[in-house]
PDB file of C-alpha atoms in Angstrom:
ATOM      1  CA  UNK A   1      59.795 125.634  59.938  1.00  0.00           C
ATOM      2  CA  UNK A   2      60.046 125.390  63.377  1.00  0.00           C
ATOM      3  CA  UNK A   3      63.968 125.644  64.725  1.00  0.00           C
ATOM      4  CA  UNK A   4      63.639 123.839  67.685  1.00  0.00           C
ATOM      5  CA  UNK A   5      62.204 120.946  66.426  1.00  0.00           C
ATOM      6  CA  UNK A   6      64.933 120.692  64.094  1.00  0.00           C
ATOM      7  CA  UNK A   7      67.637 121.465  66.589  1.00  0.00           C
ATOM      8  CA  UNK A   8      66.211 118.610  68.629  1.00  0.00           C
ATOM      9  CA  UNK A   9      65.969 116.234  66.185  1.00  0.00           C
ATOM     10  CA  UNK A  10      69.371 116.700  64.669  1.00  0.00           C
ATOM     11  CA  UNK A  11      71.222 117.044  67.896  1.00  0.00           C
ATOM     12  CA  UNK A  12      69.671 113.927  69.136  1.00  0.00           C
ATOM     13  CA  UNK A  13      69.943 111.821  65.698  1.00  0.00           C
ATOM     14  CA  UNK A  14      74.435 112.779  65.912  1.00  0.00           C
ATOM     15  CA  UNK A  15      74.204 111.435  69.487  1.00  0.00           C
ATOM     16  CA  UNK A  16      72.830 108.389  68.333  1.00  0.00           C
ATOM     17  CA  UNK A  17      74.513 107.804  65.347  1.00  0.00           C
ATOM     18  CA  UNK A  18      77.979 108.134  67.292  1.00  0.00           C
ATOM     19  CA  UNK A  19      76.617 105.286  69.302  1.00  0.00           C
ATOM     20  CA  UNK A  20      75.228 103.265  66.129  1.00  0.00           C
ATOM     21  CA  UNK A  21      78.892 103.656  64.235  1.00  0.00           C
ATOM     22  CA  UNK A  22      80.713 102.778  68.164  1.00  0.00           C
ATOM     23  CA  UNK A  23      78.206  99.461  67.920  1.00  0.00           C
ATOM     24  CA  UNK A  24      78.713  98.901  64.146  1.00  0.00           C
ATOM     25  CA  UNK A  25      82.457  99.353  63.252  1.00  0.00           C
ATOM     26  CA  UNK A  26      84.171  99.534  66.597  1.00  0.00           C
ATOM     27  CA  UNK A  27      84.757  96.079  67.128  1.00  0.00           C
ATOM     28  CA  UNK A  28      86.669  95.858  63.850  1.00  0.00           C
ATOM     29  CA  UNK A  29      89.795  96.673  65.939  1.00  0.00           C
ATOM     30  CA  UNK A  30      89.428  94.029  67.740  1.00  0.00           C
ATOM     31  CA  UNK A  31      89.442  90.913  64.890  1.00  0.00           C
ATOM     32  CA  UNK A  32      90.508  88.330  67.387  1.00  0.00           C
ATOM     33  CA  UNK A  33      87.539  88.850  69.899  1.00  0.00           C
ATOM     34  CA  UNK A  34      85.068  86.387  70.792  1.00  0.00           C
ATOM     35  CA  UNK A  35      82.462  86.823  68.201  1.00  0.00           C
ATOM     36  CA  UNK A  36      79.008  86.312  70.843  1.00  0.00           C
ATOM     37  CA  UNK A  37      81.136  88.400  73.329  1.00  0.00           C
ATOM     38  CA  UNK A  38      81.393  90.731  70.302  1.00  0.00           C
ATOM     39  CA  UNK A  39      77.854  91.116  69.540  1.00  0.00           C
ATOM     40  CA  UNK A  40      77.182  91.278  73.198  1.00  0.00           C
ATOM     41  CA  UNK A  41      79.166  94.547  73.578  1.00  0.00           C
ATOM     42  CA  UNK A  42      77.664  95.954  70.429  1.00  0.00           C
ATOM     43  CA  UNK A  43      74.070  95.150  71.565  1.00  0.00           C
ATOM     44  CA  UNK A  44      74.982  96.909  74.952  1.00  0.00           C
ATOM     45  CA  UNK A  45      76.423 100.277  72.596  1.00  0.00           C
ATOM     46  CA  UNK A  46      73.630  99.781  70.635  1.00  0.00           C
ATOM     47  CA  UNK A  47      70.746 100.652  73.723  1.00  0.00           C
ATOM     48  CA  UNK A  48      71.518 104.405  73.923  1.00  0.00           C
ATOM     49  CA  UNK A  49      71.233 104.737  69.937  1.00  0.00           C
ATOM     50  CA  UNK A  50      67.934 103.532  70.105  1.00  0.00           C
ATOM     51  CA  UNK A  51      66.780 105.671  73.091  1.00  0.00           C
ATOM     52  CA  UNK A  52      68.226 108.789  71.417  1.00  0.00           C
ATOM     53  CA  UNK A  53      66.695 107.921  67.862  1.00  0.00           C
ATOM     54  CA  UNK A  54      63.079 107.111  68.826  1.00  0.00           C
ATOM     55  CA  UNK A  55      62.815 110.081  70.270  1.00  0.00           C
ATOM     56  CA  UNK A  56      64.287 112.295  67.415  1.00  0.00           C
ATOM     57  CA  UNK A  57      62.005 110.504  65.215  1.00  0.00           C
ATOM     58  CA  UNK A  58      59.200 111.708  67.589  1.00  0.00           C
ATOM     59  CA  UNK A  59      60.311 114.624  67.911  1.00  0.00           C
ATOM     60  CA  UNK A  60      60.858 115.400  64.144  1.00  0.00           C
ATOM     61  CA  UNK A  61      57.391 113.828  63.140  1.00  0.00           C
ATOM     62  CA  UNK A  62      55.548 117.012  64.084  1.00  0.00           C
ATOM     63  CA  UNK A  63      57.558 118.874  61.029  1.00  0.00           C
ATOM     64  CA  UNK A  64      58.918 116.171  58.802  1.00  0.00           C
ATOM     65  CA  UNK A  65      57.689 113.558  57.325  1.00  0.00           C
ATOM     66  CA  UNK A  66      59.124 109.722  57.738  1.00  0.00           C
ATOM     67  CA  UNK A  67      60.582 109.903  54.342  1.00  0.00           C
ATOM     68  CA  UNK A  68      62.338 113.723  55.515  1.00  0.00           C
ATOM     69  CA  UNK A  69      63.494 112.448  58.194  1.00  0.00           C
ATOM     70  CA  UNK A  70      64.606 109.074  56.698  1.00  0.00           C
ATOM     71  CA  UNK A  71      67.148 111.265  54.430  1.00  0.00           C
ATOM     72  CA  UNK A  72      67.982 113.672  57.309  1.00  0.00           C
ATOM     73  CA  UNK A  73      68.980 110.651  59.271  1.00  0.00           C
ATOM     74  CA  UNK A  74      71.438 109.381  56.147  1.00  0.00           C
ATOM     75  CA  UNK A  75      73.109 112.415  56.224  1.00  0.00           C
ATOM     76  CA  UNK A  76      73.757 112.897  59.387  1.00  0.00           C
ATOM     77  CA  UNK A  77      74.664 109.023  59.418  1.00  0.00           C
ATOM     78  CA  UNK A  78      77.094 109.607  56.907  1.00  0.00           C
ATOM     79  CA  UNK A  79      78.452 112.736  58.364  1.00  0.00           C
ATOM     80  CA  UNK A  80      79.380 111.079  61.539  1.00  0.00           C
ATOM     81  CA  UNK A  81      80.612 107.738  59.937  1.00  0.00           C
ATOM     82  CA  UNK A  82      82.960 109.935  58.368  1.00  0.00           C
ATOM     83  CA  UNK A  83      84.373 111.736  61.253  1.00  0.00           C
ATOM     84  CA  UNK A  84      84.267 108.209  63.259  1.00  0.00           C
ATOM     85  CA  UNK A  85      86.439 106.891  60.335  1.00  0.00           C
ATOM     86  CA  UNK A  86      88.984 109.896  60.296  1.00  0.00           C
ATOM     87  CA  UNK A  87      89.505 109.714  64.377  1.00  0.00           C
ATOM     88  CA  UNK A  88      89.347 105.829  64.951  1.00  0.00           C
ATOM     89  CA  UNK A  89      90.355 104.664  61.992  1.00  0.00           C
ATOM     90  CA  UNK A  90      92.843 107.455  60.729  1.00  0.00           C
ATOM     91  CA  UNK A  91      90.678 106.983  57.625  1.00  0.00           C
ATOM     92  CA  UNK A  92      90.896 110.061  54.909  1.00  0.00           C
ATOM     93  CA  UNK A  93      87.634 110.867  52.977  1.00  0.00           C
ATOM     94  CA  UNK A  94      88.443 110.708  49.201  1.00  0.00           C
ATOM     95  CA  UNK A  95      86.912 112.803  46.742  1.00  0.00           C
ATOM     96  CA  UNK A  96      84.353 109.867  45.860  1.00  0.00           C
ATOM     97  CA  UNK A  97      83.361 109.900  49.523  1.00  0.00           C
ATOM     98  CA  UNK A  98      82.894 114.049  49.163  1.00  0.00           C
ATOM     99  CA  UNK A  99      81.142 113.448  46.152  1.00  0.00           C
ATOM    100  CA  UNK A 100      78.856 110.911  47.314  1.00  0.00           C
ATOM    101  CA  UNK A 101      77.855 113.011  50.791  1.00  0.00           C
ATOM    102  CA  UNK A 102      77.308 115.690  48.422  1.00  0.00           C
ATOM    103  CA  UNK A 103      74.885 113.322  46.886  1.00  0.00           C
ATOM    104  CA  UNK A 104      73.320 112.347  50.061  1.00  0.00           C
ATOM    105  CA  UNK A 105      72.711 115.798  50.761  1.00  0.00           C
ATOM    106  CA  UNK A 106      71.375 116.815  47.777  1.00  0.00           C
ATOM    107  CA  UNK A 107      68.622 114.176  48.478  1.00  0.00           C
ATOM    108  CA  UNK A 108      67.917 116.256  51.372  1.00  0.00           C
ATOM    109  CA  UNK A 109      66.532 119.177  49.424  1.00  0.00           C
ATOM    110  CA  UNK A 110      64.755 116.898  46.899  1.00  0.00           C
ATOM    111  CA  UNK A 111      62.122 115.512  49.825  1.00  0.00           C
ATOM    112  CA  UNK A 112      61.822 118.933  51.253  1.00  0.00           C
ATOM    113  CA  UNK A 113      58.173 120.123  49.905  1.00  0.00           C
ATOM    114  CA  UNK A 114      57.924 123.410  47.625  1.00  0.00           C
ATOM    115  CA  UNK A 115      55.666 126.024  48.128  1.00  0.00           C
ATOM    116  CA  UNK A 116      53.502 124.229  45.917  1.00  0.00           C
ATOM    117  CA  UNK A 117      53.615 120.699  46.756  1.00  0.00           C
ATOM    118  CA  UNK A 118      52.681 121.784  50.253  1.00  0.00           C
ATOM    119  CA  UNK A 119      49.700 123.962  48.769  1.00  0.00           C
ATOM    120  CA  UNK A 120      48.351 120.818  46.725  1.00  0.00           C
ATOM    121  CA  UNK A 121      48.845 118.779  50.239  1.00  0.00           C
ATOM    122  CA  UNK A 122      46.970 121.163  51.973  1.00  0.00           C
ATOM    123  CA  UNK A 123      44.399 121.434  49.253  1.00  0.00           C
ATOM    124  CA  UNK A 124      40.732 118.918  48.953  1.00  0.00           C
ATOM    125  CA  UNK A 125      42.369 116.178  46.492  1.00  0.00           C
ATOM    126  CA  UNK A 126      38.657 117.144  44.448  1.00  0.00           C
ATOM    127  CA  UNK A 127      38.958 120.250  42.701  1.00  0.00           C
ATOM    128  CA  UNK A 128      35.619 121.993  41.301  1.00  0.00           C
ATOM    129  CA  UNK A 129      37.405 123.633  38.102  1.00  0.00           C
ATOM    130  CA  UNK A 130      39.344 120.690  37.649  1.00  0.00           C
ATOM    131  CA  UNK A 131      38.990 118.061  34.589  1.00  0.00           C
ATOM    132  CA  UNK A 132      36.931 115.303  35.284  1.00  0.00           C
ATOM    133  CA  UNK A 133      39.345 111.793  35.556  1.00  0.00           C
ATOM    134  CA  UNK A 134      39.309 108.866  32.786  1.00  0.00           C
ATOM    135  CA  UNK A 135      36.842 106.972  35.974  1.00  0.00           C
ATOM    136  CA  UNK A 136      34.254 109.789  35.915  1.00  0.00           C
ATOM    137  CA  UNK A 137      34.091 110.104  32.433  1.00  0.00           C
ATOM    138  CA  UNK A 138      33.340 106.568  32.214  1.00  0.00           C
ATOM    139  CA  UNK A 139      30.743 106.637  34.427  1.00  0.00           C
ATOM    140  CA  UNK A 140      29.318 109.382  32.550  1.00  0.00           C
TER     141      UNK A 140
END
């Protein structure tokens, strides 16, 4: 595993998300806004997410897959939801919300490949000593 890459990509995916939970959520102080003005604003905040998540997922493609970097991007989008809520909000994580980052995170080791899995991806899909499928034997 390549640190940089992931150093990149992770820096660069908290950047954004603190601009995707600025465009998402921080307008809820503000109730009595004009609703197109609203979205207007939000659009605006929304710009720099994008042009600091394309390029994490990039960046991260050359060592994850979409699907790893889907769930890296979750936690990391949770993470900083979380800290957003606690400093604009004033918003204290329960234990559910614990519980369910734990969750989130645990997800994150379940789409990492093992040794194996990324032996059998690296592997031709034929095998010689392998058992002939329910197709070939048909065919027989």
């Amino acid at each position: 595993m390549r640190l940089g890459i992931l150093a990149k990509t992770i820096v660069l995916l908290i950047c954004s998300n603190a601009f995707m939970n600025a465009a998402w959520y921080g307008h809820l102080k503000f109730r009595g806004a004009w609703l197109p003005g609203v979205i207007l604003v939000s659009w605006l905040i929304a710009l720099p997410e994008y042009a600091l998540q394309v390029p994490a997922n990039r960046i991260g493609a050359a060592q994850f897959s979409p699907t790893q970097l889907k769930i890296i991007q979750e936690v990391i989008s949770v993470s900083v939801f979380v800290v957003f809520a606690l400093i604009y909000f004033r918003e204290m994580p329960t234990w559910r919300t614990l519980l369910a980052f734990a969750l989130i995170v645990g997800a994150v080791f379940l789409v990492q490949p093992s040794g194996a899995n990324r032996r059998e991806a690296e592997e031709p899909s034929t095998k010689v000593d392998s058992l002939p499928s329910e197709n070939q034997v048909q065919s027989q």
